[in-house]
Short mmCIF file of C-alpha atoms in Angstrom, two decimals:
data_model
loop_
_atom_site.label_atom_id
_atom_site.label_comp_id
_atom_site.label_asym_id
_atom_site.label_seq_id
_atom_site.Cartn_x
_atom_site.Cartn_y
_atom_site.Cartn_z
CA UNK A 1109 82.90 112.30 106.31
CA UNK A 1110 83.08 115.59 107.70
CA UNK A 1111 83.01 118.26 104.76
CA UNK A 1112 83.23 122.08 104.25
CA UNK A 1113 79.65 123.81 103.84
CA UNK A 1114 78.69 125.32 100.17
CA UNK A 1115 77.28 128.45 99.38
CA UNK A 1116 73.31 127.45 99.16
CA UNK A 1117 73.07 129.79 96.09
CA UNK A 1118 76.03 127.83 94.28
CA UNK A 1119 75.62 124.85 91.54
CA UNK A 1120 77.61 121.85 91.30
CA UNK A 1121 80.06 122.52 88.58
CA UNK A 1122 82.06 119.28 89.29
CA UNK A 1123 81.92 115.23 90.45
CA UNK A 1124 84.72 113.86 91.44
CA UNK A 1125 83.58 109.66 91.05
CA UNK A 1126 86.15 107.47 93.15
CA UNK A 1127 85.78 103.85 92.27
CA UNK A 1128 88.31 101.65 94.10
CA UNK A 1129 90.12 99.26 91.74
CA UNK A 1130 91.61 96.16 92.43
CA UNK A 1131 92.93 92.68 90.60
CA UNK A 1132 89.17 91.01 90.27
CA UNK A 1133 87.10 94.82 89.81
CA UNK A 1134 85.63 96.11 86.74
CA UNK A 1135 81.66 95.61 87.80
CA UNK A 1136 81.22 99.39 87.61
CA UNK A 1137 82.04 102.15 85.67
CA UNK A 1138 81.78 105.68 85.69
CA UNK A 1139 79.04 105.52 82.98
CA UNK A 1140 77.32 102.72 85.01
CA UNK A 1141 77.01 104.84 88.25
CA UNK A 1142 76.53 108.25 85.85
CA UNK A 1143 73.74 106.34 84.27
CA UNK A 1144 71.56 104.89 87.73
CA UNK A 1145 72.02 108.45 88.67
CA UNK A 1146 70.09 109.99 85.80
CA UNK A 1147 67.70 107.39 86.20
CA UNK A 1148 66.86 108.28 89.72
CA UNK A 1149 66.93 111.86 88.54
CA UNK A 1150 69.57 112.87 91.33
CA UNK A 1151 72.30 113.61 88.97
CA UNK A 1152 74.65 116.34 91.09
CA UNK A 1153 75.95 118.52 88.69
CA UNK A 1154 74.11 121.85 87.76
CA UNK A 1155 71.78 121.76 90.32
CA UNK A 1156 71.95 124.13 93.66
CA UNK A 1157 74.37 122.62 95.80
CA UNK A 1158 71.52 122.89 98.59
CA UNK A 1159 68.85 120.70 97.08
CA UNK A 1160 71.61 117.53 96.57
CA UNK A 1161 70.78 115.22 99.13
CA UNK A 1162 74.16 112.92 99.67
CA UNK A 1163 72.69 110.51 101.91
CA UNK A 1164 69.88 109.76 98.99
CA UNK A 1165 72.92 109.31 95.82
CA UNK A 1166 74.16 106.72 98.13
CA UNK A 1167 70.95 104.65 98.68
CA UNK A 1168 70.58 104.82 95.12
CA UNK A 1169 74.08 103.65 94.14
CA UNK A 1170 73.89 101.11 97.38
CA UNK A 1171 71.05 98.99 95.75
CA UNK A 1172 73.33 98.41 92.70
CA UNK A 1173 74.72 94.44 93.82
CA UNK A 1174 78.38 95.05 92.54
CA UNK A 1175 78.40 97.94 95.27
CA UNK A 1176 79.89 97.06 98.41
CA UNK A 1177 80.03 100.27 100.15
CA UNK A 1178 79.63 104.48 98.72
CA UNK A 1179 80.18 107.64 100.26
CA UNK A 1180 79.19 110.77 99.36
CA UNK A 1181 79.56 114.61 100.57
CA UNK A 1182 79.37 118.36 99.36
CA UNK A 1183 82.86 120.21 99.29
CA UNK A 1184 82.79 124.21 99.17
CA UNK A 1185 84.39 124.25 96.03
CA UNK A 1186 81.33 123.01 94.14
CA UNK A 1187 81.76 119.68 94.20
CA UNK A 1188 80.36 116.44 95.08
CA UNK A 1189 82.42 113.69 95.82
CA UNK A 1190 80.94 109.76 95.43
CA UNK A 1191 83.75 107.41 96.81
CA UNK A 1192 82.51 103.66 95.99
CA UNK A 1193 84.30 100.37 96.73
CA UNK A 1194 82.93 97.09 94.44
CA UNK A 1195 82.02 94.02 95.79
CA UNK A 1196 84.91 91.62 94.88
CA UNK A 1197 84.24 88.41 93.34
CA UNK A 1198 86.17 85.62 94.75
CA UNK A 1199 84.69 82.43 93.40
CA UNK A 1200 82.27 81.57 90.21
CA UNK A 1201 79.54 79.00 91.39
CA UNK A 1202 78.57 76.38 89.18
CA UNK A 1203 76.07 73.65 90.61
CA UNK A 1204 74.99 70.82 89.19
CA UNK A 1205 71.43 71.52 90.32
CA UNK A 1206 71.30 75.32 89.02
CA UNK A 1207 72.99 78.47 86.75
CA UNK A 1208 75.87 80.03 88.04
CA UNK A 1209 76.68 82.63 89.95
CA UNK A 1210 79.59 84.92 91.91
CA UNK A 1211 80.18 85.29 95.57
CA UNK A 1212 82.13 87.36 97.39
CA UNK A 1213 84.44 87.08 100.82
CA UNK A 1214 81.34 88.01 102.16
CA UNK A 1215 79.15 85.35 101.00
CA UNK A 1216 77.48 88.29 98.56
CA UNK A 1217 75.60 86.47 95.80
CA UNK A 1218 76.54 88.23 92.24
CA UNK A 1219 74.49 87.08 89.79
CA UNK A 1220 76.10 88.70 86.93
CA UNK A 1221 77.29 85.67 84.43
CA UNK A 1222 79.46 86.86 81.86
CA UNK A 1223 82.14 88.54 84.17
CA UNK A 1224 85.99 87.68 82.21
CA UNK A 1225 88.03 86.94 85.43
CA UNK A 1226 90.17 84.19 86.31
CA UNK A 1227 88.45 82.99 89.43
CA UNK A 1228 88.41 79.40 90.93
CA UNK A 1229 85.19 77.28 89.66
CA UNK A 1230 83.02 75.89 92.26
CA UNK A 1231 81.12 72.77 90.77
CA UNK A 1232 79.24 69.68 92.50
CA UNK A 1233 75.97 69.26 95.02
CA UNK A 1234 76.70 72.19 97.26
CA UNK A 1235 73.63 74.14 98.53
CA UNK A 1236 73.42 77.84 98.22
CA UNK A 1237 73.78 78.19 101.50
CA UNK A 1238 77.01 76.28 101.83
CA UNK A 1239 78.11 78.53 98.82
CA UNK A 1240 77.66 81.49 100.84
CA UNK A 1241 78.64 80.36 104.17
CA UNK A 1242 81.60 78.09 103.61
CA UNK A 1243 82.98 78.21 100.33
CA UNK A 1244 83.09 82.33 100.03
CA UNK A 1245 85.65 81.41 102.78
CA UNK A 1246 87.84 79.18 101.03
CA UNK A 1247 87.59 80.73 97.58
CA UNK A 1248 88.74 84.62 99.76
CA UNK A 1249 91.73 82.46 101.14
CA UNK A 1250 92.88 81.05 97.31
CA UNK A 1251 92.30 84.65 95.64
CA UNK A 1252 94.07 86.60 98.43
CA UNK A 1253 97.49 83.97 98.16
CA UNK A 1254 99.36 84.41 94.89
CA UNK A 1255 100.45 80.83 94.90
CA UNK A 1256 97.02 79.13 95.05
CA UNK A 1257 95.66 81.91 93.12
CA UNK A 1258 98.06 80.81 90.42
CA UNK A 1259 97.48 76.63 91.74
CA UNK A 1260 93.78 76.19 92.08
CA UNK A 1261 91.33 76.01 88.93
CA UNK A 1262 88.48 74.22 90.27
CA UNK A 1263 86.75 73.26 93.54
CA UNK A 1264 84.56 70.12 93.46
CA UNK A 1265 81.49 69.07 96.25
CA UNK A 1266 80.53 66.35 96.46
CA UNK A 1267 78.73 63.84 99.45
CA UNK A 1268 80.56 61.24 101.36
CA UNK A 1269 79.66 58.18 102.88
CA UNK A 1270 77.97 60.28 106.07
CA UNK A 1271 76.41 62.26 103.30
CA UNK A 1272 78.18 65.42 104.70
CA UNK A 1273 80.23 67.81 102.27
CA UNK A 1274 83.41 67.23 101.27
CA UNK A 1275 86.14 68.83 98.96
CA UNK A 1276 88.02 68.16 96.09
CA UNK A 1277 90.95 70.70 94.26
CA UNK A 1278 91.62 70.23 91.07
CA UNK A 1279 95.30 72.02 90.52
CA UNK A 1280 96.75 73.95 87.11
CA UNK A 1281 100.10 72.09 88.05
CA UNK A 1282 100.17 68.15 88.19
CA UNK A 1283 98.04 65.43 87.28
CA UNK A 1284 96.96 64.81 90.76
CA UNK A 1285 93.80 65.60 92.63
CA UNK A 1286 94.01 67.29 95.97
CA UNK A 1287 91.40 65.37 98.52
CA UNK A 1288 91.03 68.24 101.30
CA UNK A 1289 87.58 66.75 103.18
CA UNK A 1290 85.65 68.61 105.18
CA UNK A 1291 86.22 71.96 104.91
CA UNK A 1292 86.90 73.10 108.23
CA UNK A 1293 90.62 74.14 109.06
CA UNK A 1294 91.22 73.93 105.53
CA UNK A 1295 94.23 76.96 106.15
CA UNK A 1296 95.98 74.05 107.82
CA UNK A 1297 95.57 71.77 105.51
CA UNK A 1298 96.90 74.01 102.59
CA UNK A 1299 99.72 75.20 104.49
CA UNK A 1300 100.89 71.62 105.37
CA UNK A 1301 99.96 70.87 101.56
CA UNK A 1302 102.38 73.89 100.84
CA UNK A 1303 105.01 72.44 102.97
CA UNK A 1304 104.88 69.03 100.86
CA UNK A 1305 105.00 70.66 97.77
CA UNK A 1306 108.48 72.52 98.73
CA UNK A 1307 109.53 69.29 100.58
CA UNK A 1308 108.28 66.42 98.57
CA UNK A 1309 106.74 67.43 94.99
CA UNK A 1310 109.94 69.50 94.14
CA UNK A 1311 112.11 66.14 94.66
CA UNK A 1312 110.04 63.62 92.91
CA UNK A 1313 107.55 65.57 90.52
CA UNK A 1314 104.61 66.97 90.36
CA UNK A 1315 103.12 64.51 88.14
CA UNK A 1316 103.96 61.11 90.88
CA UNK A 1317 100.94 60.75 92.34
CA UNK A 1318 97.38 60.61 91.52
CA UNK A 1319 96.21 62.33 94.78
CA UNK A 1320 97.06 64.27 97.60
CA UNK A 1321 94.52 63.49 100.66
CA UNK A 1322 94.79 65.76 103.30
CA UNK A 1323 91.61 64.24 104.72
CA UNK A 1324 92.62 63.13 107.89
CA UNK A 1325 94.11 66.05 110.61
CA UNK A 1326 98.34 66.13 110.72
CA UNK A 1327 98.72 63.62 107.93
CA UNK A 1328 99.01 63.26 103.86
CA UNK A 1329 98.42 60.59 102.26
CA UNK A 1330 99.77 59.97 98.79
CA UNK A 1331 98.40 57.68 95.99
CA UNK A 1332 99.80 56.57 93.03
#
């Protein structure tokens, strides 16, 4: 960011702190970042405008895990500016082997525990790594669509027969469970799942069958 130049006499009188907001925020606060910043003893304001060093409040703030990217710069009004966009939780990890945890689309591990959202529950055998790797995919996809945001509670791993990871989805609507396998080209499968819900589910109710299996590529498979 390309920013005016302040008098080097001149004190910060002002901070303007951006923090971008969106349906699953609320890690950080203004007291949170005000706080890590009196900590590090880099708080802006009162201090000459020519000893605050922009490029260190943003290493600071960057080592904070709910901070996905900051900016900062001087204006020549007096005022520092901190722009800072949070790391979005998209999925809450719950192993069987371990305590949970948030990821991100990224794969970002969030270890904070208590965080009130409404986000998909991923339970079962899966490694960390899968976590990260494949299921930060899936759980962006369900967050970022408002009907399987609203459809989708809970995500289950579990082993097949070739011991390879496979997927279950437990819905909010209907008794059935939704068999999606492996989890590559799982946006076709829930699209052609989508389909059979307009098509099928609306003309002989959600609560018909016991599961959905979408295992197998082009086809579902109903069972009673």
């Amino acid at each position: 960011m390309v920013a005016s130049t302040p008098s080097a006499e001149d004190k910060c009188t002002h901070i303007e702190l951006n923090i971008e907001q969106n349906l699953h925020s609320g890690f950080i606060t203004n007291e949170i970042i005000e706080r890590e910043l009196h900590k590090a003893n880099i708080y802006p304001k009162d201090r000459l405008m020519a000893d605050i060093r922009t490029r260190d409040i943003e290493k600071i703030l960057a080592k904070n895990e709910f901070v996905e990217s900051v900016e900062c710069y001087k204006t020549a009004n007096n005022t520092v500016i901190i722009n800072i966009k949070q790391r979005t939780p998209v999925l809450y990890v719950l192993p069987n082997n371990g305590k949970g945890y948030y990821i991100d689309k990224y794969g970002k591990v969030i270890t904070k525990t208590n965080y009130p959202v409404n986000l998909p529950v991923a339970t079962g055998i899966m490694s960390e790594k899968y976590a990260k790797r494949a299921l930060s995919k899936l759980g962006a996809y369900i967050v970022n669509d408002e009907f399987w945001n609203n459809q989708i509670e809970q995500i289950n791993v579990r082993a097949n027969a070739d011991n390879e990871y496979v997927i279950d989805l437990y819905p909010r609507v209907g008794n059935h469970v939704i068999h999606l396998g492996h989890i590559t080209n799982f946006e076709k499968k829930l699209h052609r799942l989508m389909v059979f819900y307009k098509q099928g589910l609306s003309e002989v109710g959600w609560n018909k069958y016991s599961a959905i299996d979408l295992t197998y590529e082009g086809q579902i498979i109903c069972r009673k």
